Amino acid sequence: MLVLRLPYVPMSSCPTQEDDYAAEAAARLAADGPNELPAAPPLARWRLLADILREPMFLLLLACGAIYLLLGDRQEALMLLGFVVLVIGISYVQRQRTERSLCALRDLSSPRALVIRDGRQTRIAGRELVRGDLVLLAEGDRVPADIALLTASNLMADESMLTGESVPVMKLPPGCVYAGTLITQGTASGSVTATGAHSALGRIGASLAALGGELTPIQQETRRVVRGVAIGALTLAAALGIAYWWLHGDALRGLLVGLTLAMALLPEELPVILTLFLGLGAWRLGREQVLARSIPAIELLGATTVLCVDKTGTLTSNRMQLRRLWSEEAAYACGQAPEPPLPEELHGLLEYAVLASHRQAFDPMEAAIGAAGARLLANTEHLHADWALIDDYPLSRQMLAMSRVWRSPSRQDYVIAAKGAPEAIMDLCHLAPAHGARIAAQVAALADSGMRVIGVACATFAAPPLPSDQHAFAFVFLGLLALEDPVRPDVPAAVAQCRDAGMRVVMITGDHPATALSIAHQAGIATDGVPLTGDELDGMDDAALQARLAGARVCCRIAPAQKLRLVQALRARGDIVAMTGDGVNDAPALKAAHIGVAMGARGTDVAREAAALVLLKDDFSSLLTAVRHGRRLFANLRKAIVFIVAVHVPIAGLSILPVLLGWPLLLLPVHILFLQLIIDPTCSIVFEAEPMEAGAMRQPPRQPRQRLFDGAIVLRGLLQGAGLLAMLLALFWHARLSGQSDEAARAAVFIALTLSNLALIHANRHAAGRDGEVPGGKNPYVGWSAAAAVSLLLVVLGVPGLRRLFAFAIPATGPLLLCGLVAAATLAWCALLRRARWPAGAR
């Protein structure tokens, strides 16, 4: 075992003012640095610039500039280089925006720590921990820094990442737990002794796993498409260059024509928009308090068909309150105004319920029991601050009850307090069937009102050693406690939205069936009145379980370990499953789900590390928000792809057909570059910022196997582009017939193409919705992009030097009016295509 002796530097004596404590913490943070290990820094500016310059588009532009110099067209060469600088600037700003989003995402993913500052428990980012902070640890926590233990209860730590030993070790005060290790059992409190690079983990040079880096399914599909199109484009460009050489006998001009076509066909926007969409999508989720730890999860959110959610804290407020105490001698209702004294007959019930709970309660139910005990048993002999905890028996899948063993200073016998599911407590007490039936009837009556019911029992044990099984104790049944955790106010509406969106909500809880059904009814979850229980699940084979889950909406008395089988059965049925969890035992189910969702506030570090999403606000509406973002992101990607395909068709056609028909060249490299100034920002900014379609959450989830580049989407883009190309060719033919010069005809076609691109932007903003549906909000970038494009076009036409460089002449009034008509016709053509009977995947 690795042992590091670290100096302990306590925080100065308790400050008299909160500001004093904050100032001292800030001073130590400044002196020691953030509590984080050195990580790979964001990409440097020169690295971003180098990545941009290596892109094929810029290499083609440089080649075109060199050819212009060889042809003696110095002005064209200089103009191209000027535009290259401008486009590089735009690309650089977009890359920096993405990089900043990813950095913000890494900051959000920083581990969190539960500390006591100024006498209050609060969760802070792990990077803000300083020496002397008092930290609370519980089962499932990743230790955020080197900590000297002050108190510990049955504490076990997995130090394998430091020592290589796979067996957890017992930790007792005044020992230490080290940064990066995992608490596998028990609770503790301690003071931070070392942070960041000064910790044990920092000293041996370990580093945290970096977020992201893997290729997502969409990225893999995009790479295949880009590679295939690039090969085809270069082949076609080479053929066109050779054809021009053969027809006109000018090799350099032929090479220039080929390079122009390659620039027109290369879909260099696709990797850019994909990176930006996914990066900004994760960043937008972060702003909604949803941390995306795995980018592929964002892709699948829109395909989710089943949401498996915990009851406590997700559907309910996670603020338990003790409402009823019941024994066979008396009953009591808490929370009355004024609250009467607790009957003497119930003192023992509440006393042992408090003893069966942790003194420093992390669980809301135990916190509620402790608060009720402190209030109702105040100034009595039933609160035992001086009793010593000897051992405890944790909750398990086999026994849904826990016991804690205590020793009183005034007696030798051990005192055992147990609490748990009423049926488990009755089993521990070995009650006669008739006796158990009377208690079960009272349990059902309390559970029918939506309260969580637990049983309490007590026992004594003469001397050590303690038995290995709770059943060895002679427990006496004391009574029942009923606690209430009200449904969050926003849950019924959120569940209704899930139903409208074609998603099934399955509530999973450890509660009594009657309690579970009552809460499900309050939450708006449709049930058939027959919940799936943990015992029923254990008795089914896989085929029977899959059939049973077809209609199941409520799963109760479910142990954490049983969640894994539920997820596997749902996946086997073909569902796309999102699963929420917060405990150590939830980690396998979170990993097995398509989208594991951990709770950020109450969840353990193990659950958060296993999950793809972390809800920093532990409520159901956050999960629904994530689904909305997933659907919006995928729909906007498809809109952008339709636009990219549609835009490239006329550009490619205007590059190829004039060569084959013997017309003058209509598009030169500078024209392609100008159009890039419109296409790239539009794809990466306008479509990414496009709000969700108003009816997107009233449509069923997309098929998980639906590809981003499916036939229907590509066909829609090709038809849009083909219609525009036909109108542009007709415009050029009309301009030539009306006596316009080649330069004026070229200018008319280019004006119409630019305006029609803006029309395509507008048309494809609504292409993913159903007829009559519009986005659910405004997109501020649409107007700015249109204004910028029109302004640039006016500058080119209005400045004589630029007009000559573009080989333009001002067209006559007739062709100019036709340019606007072509843009309007483009809108009409796209609207006609949208009304056509498209497969569902094309919407």
mmCIF file of N, CA, C and O in Angstrom, residues 258-313:
data_model
loop_
_atom_site.group_PDB
_atom_site.id
_atom_site.type_symbol
_atom_site.label_atom_id
_atom_site.label_comp_id
_atom_site.label_asym_id
_atom_site.label_seq_id
_atom_site.Cartn_x
_atom_site.Cartn_y
_atom_site.Cartn_z
ATOM 1 N N GLY A 258 -10.899 22.890 -63.719
ATOM 2 C CA GLY A 258 -11.002 21.698 -62.877
ATOM 3 C C GLY A 258 -10.946 22.035 -61.402
ATOM 4 O O GLY A 258 -11.724 21.492 -60.596
ATOM 5 N N LEU A 259 -10.036 22.934 -61.036
ATOM 6 C CA LEU A 259 -9.939 23.323 -59.625
ATOM 7 C C LEU A 259 -11.199 24.058 -59.170
ATOM 8 O O LEU A 259 -11.649 23.895 -58.031
ATOM 9 N N THR A 260 -11.779 24.857 -60.050
ATOM 10 C CA THR A 260 -13.020 25.546 -59.706
ATOM 11 C C THR A 260 -14.136 24.553 -59.419
ATOM 12 O O THR A 260 -14.908 24.697 -58.463
ATOM 13 N N LEU A 261 -14.245 23.526 -60.258
ATOM 14 C CA LEU A 261 -15.269 22.505 -60.032
ATOM 15 C C LEU A 261 -15.011 21.756 -58.723
ATOM 16 O O LEU A 261 -15.949 21.445 -57.972
ATOM 17 N N ALA A 262 -13.745 21.436 -58.453
ATOM 18 C CA ALA A 262 -13.427 20.748 -57.199
ATOM 19 C C ALA A 262 -13.853 21.601 -55.998
ATOM 20 O O ALA A 262 -14.423 21.094 -55.024
ATOM 21 N N MET A 263 -13.600 22.908 -56.080
ATOM 22 C CA MET A 263 -14.028 23.811 -55.009
ATOM 23 C C MET A 263 -15.546 23.816 -54.881
ATOM 24 O O MET A 263 -16.094 23.896 -53.771
ATOM 25 N N ALA A 264 -16.234 23.735 -56.014
ATOM 26 C CA ALA A 264 -17.694 23.774 -55.993
ATOM 27 C C ALA A 264 -18.293 22.509 -55.394
ATOM 28 O O ALA A 264 -19.357 22.557 -54.765
ATOM 29 N N LEU A 265 -17.634 21.371 -55.593
ATOM 30 C CA LEU A 265 -18.208 20.092 -55.185
ATOM 31 C C LEU A 265 -17.786 19.647 -53.790
ATOM 32 O O LEU A 265 -18.526 18.914 -53.123
ATOM 33 N N LEU A 266 -16.595 20.044 -53.335
ATOM 34 C CA LEU A 266 -16.106 19.539 -52.049
ATOM 35 C C LEU A 266 -17.038 19.975 -50.911
ATOM 36 O O LEU A 266 -17.261 21.163 -50.709
ATOM 37 N N PRO A 267 -17.583 19.021 -50.136
ATOM 38 C CA PRO A 267 -18.480 19.387 -49.022
ATOM 39 C C PRO A 267 -17.684 19.671 -47.750
ATOM 40 O O PRO A 267 -17.863 19.006 -46.727
ATOM 41 N N GLU A 268 -16.789 20.670 -47.827
ATOM 42 C CA GLU A 268 -15.930 20.937 -46.674
ATOM 43 C C GLU A 268 -16.718 21.495 -45.496
ATOM 44 O O GLU A 268 -16.234 21.536 -44.373
ATOM 45 N N GLU A 269 -17.974 21.914 -45.724
ATOM 46 C CA GLU A 269 -18.767 22.453 -44.620
ATOM 47 C C GLU A 269 -19.199 21.368 -43.634
ATOM 48 O O GLU A 269 -19.414 21.642 -42.450
ATOM 49 N N LEU A 270 -19.330 20.121 -44.125
ATOM 50 C CA LEU A 270 -19.923 19.074 -43.288
ATOM 51 C C LEU A 270 -19.149 18.827 -41.992
ATOM 52 O O LEU A 270 -19.742 18.823 -40.905
ATOM 53 N N PRO A 271 -17.823 18.576 -42.039
ATOM 54 C CA PRO A 271 -17.126 18.370 -40.765
ATOM 55 C C PRO A 271 -17.199 19.588 -39.850
ATOM 56 O O PRO A 271 -17.285 19.451 -38.636
ATOM 57 N N VAL A 272 -17.189 20.800 -40.465
ATOM 58 C CA VAL A 272 -17.232 22.015 -39.649
ATOM 59 C C VAL A 272 -18.560 22.120 -38.916
ATOM 60 O O VAL A 272 -18.611 22.343 -37.702
ATOM 61 N N ILE A 273 -19.664 21.947 -39.660
ATOM 62 C CA ILE A 273 -20.953 22.112 -39.002
ATOM 63 C C ILE A 273 -21.197 20.999 -37.996
ATOM 64 O O ILE A 273 -21.814 21.220 -36.944
ATOM 65 N N LEU A 274 -20.715 19.792 -38.277
ATOM 66 C CA LEU A 274 -20.923 18.699 -37.342
ATOM 67 C C LEU A 274 -20.211 18.972 -36.022
ATOM 68 O O LEU A 274 -20.791 18.820 -34.937
ATOM 69 N N THR A 275 -18.956 19.390 -36.104
ATOM 70 C CA THR A 275 -18.208 19.702 -34.893
ATOM 71 C C THR A 275 -18.881 20.829 -34.123
ATOM 72 O O THR A 275 -19.041 20.769 -32.900
ATOM 73 N N LEU A 276 -19.304 21.853 -34.851
ATOM 74 C CA LEU A 276 -19.919 23.007 -34.195
ATOM 75 C C LEU A 276 -21.268 22.637 -33.594
ATOM 76 O O LEU A 276 -21.586 23.023 -32.463
ATOM 77 N N PHE A 277 -22.081 21.872 -34.334
ATOM 78 C CA PHE A 277 -23.399 21.499 -33.826
ATOM 79 C C PHE A 277 -23.276 20.694 -32.539
ATOM 80 O O PHE A 277 -23.977 20.953 -31.553
ATOM 81 N N LEU A 278 -22.404 19.677 -32.534
ATOM 82 C CA LEU A 278 -22.283 18.823 -31.356
ATOM 83 C C LEU A 278 -21.654 19.569 -30.191
ATOM 84 O O LEU A 278 -22.076 19.434 -29.039
ATOM 85 N N GLY A 279 -20.625 20.380 -30.478
ATOM 86 C CA GLY A 279 -19.990 21.135 -29.403
ATOM 87 C C GLY A 279 -20.938 22.151 -28.787
ATOM 88 O O GLY A 279 -21.075 22.239 -27.571
ATOM 89 N N LEU A 280 -21.614 22.920 -29.645
ATOM 90 C CA LEU A 280 -22.551 23.909 -29.124
ATOM 91 C C LEU A 280 -23.796 23.251 -28.538
ATOM 92 O O LEU A 280 -24.401 23.788 -27.605
ATOM 93 N N GLY A 281 -24.170 22.075 -29.072
ATOM 94 C CA GLY A 281 -25.298 21.360 -28.479
ATOM 95 C C GLY A 281 -25.007 20.958 -27.048
ATOM 96 O O GLY A 281 -25.847 21.117 -26.151
ATOM 97 N N ALA A 282 -23.803 20.443 -26.807
ATOM 98 C CA ALA A 282 -23.410 20.092 -25.439
ATOM 99 C C ALA A 282 -23.345 21.335 -24.559
ATOM 100 O O ALA A 282 -23.736 21.315 -23.386
ATOM 101 N N TRP A 283 -22.844 22.430 -25.135
ATOM 102 C CA TRP A 283 -22.758 23.671 -24.376
ATOM 103 C C TRP A 283 -24.146 24.205 -24.027
ATOM 104 O O TRP A 283 -24.383 24.677 -22.910
ATOM 105 N N ARG A 284 -25.072 24.143 -24.975
ATOM 106 C CA ARG A 284 -26.434 24.606 -24.705
ATOM 107 C C ARG A 284 -27.086 23.758 -23.619
ATOM 108 O O ARG A 284 -27.811 24.273 -22.755
ATOM 109 N N LEU A 285 -26.856 22.443 -23.644
ATOM 110 C CA LEU A 285 -27.383 21.589 -22.584
ATOM 111 C C LEU A 285 -26.797 21.988 -21.239
ATOM 112 O O LEU A 285 -27.483 21.981 -20.212
ATOM 113 N N GLY A 286 -25.502 22.324 -21.246
ATOM 114 C CA GLY A 286 -24.871 22.753 -19.999
ATOM 115 C C GLY A 286 -25.527 23.992 -19.430
ATOM 116 O O GLY A 286 -25.679 24.121 -18.211
ATOM 117 N N ARG A 287 -25.916 24.911 -20.294
ATOM 118 C CA ARG A 287 -26.601 26.118 -19.817
ATOM 119 C C ARG A 287 -27.967 25.782 -19.220
ATOM 120 O O ARG A 287 -28.487 26.542 -18.400
ATOM 121 N N GLU A 288 -28.543 24.649 -19.617
ATOM 122 C CA GLU A 288 -29.823 24.200 -19.055
ATOM 123 C C GLU A 288 -29.602 23.282 -17.861
ATOM 124 O O GLU A 288 -30.515 22.565 -17.443
ATOM 125 N N GLN A 289 -28.387 23.270 -17.332
ATOM 126 C CA GLN A 289 -28.044 22.452 -16.171
ATOM 127 C C GLN A 289 -28.101 20.959 -16.484
ATOM 128 O O GLN A 289 -28.433 20.137 -15.620
ATOM 129 N N VAL A 290 -27.775 20.611 -17.729
ATOM 130 C CA VAL A 290 -27.655 19.208 -18.135
ATOM 131 C C VAL A 290 -26.266 19.032 -18.714
ATOM 132 O O VAL A 290 -25.939 19.618 -19.753
ATOM 133 N N LEU A 291 -25.450 18.237 -18.041
ATOM 134 C CA LEU A 291 -24.072 18.033 -18.466
ATOM 135 C C LEU A 291 -23.983 16.809 -19.369
ATOM 136 O O LEU A 291 -24.358 15.705 -18.970
ATOM 137 N N ALA A 292 -23.508 17.004 -20.596
ATOM 138 C CA ALA A 292 -23.326 15.899 -21.539
ATOM 139 C C ALA A 292 -21.899 15.382 -21.398
ATOM 140 O O ALA A 292 -20.951 16.000 -21.867
ATOM 141 N N ARG A 293 -21.742 14.230 -20.743
ATOM 142 C CA ARG A 293 -20.417 13.652 -20.569
ATOM 143 C C ARG A 293 -20.035 12.805 -21.785
ATOM 144 O O ARG A 293 -18.881 12.449 -21.956
ATOM 145 N N SER A 294 -21.015 12.455 -22.599
ATOM 146 C CA SER A 294 -20.759 11.647 -23.785
ATOM 147 C C SER A 294 -21.536 12.250 -24.947
ATOM 148 O O SER A 294 -22.765 12.311 -24.916
ATOM 149 N N ILE A 295 -20.805 12.715 -25.967
ATOM 150 C CA ILE A 295 -21.443 13.358 -27.111
ATOM 151 C C ILE A 295 -22.424 12.427 -27.838
ATOM 152 O O ILE A 295 -23.481 12.879 -28.285
ATOM 153 N N PRO A 296 -22.150 11.112 -27.995
ATOM 154 C CA PRO A 296 -23.141 10.266 -28.673
ATOM 155 C C PRO A 296 -24.517 10.294 -28.023
ATOM 156 O O PRO A 296 -25.521 10.055 -28.681
ATOM 157 N N ALA A 297 -24.582 10.598 -26.724
ATOM 158 C CA ALA A 297 -25.879 10.661 -26.062
ATOM 159 C C ALA A 297 -26.759 11.736 -26.679
ATOM 160 O O ALA A 297 -27.980 11.575 -26.778
ATOM 161 N N ILE A 298 -26.154 12.840 -27.105
ATOM 162 C CA ILE A 298 -26.927 13.925 -27.705
ATOM 163 C C ILE A 298 -27.582 13.444 -28.986
ATOM 164 O O ILE A 298 -28.717 13.802 -29.302
ATOM 165 N N GLU A 299 -26.862 12.617 -29.756
ATOM 166 C CA GLU A 299 -27.423 12.096 -31.003
ATOM 167 C C GLU A 299 -28.656 11.241 -30.741
ATOM 168 O O GLU A 299 -29.633 11.277 -31.484
ATOM 169 N N LEU A 300 -28.624 10.439 -29.662
ATOM 170 C CA LEU A 300 -29.697 9.473 -29.422
ATOM 171 C C LEU A 300 -30.880 10.060 -28.671
ATOM 172 O O LEU A 300 -31.920 9.408 -28.581
ATOM 173 N N LEU A 301 -30.724 11.248 -28.119
ATOM 174 C CA LEU A 301 -31.810 11.814 -27.324
ATOM 175 C C LEU A 301 -33.105 11.911 -28.122
ATOM 176 O O LEU A 301 -34.185 11.643 -27.606
ATOM 177 N N GLY A 302 -32.981 12.298 -29.382
ATOM 178 C CA GLY A 302 -34.176 12.452 -30.193
ATOM 179 C C GLY A 302 -34.841 11.136 -30.547
ATOM 180 O O GLY A 302 -35.979 11.133 -31.019
ATOM 181 N N ALA A 303 -34.149 10.010 -30.345
ATOM 182 C CA ALA A 303 -34.709 8.704 -30.674
ATOM 183 C C ALA A 303 -35.229 7.972 -29.448
ATOM 184 O O ALA A 303 -35.726 6.848 -29.565
ATOM 185 N N THR A 304 -35.142 8.576 -28.267
ATOM 186 C CA THR A 304 -35.534 7.912 -27.031
ATOM 187 C C THR A 304 -37.010 7.526 -27.062
ATOM 188 O O THR A 304 -37.876 8.346 -27.356
ATOM 189 N N THR A 305 -37.291 6.261 -26.726
ATOM 190 C CA THR A 305 -38.675 5.792 -26.688
ATOM 191 C C THR A 305 -39.158 5.503 -25.274
ATOM 192 O O THR A 305 -40.354 5.532 -25.013
ATOM 193 N N VAL A 306 -38.233 5.203 -24.355
ATOM 194 C CA VAL A 306 -38.603 4.879 -22.974
ATOM 195 C C VAL A 306 -37.731 5.686 -22.027
ATOM 196 O O VAL A 306 -36.500 5.678 -22.150
ATOM 197 N N LEU A 307 -38.370 6.368 -21.079
ATOM 198 C CA LEU A 307 -37.662 7.076 -20.015
ATOM 199 C C LEU A 307 -37.911 6.321 -18.712
ATOM 200 O O LEU A 307 -39.032 6.318 -18.200
ATOM 201 N N CYS A 308 -36.889 5.660 -18.210
ATOM 202 C CA CYS A 308 -36.987 4.966 -16.931
ATOM 203 C C CYS A 308 -36.500 5.922 -15.848
ATOM 204 O O CYS A 308 -35.318 6.296 -15.839
ATOM 205 N N VAL A 309 -37.380 6.319 -14.958
ATOM 206 C CA VAL A 309 -37.037 7.373 -14.002
ATOM 207 C C VAL A 309 -37.257 6.894 -12.583
ATOM 208 O O VAL A 309 -38.193 6.146 -12.278
ATOM 209 N N ASP A 310 -36.378 7.346 -11.695
ATOM 210 C CA ASP A 310 -36.580 7.150 -10.269
ATOM 211 C C ASP A 310 -37.757 7.994 -9.807
ATOM 212 O O ASP A 310 -38.007 9.075 -10.346
ATOM 213 N N LYS A 311 -38.422 7.500 -8.800
ATOM 214 C CA LYS A 311 -39.487 8.309 -8.205
ATOM 215 C C LYS A 311 -38.898 9.429 -7.355
ATOM 216 O O LYS A 311 -39.149 10.609 -7.576
ATOM 217 N N THR A 312 -38.085 9.038 -6.389
ATOM 218 C CA THR A 312 -37.605 9.993 -5.395
ATOM 219 C C THR A 312 -36.620 10.976 -6.015
ATOM 220 O O THR A 312 -35.599 10.581 -6.575
ATOM 221 N N GLY A 313 -36.931 12.250 -5.915
ATOM 222 C CA GLY A 313 -36.028 13.286 -6.372
ATOM 223 C C GLY A 313 -36.149 13.622 -7.843
ATOM 224 O O GLY A 313 -35.742 14.702 -8.264
#
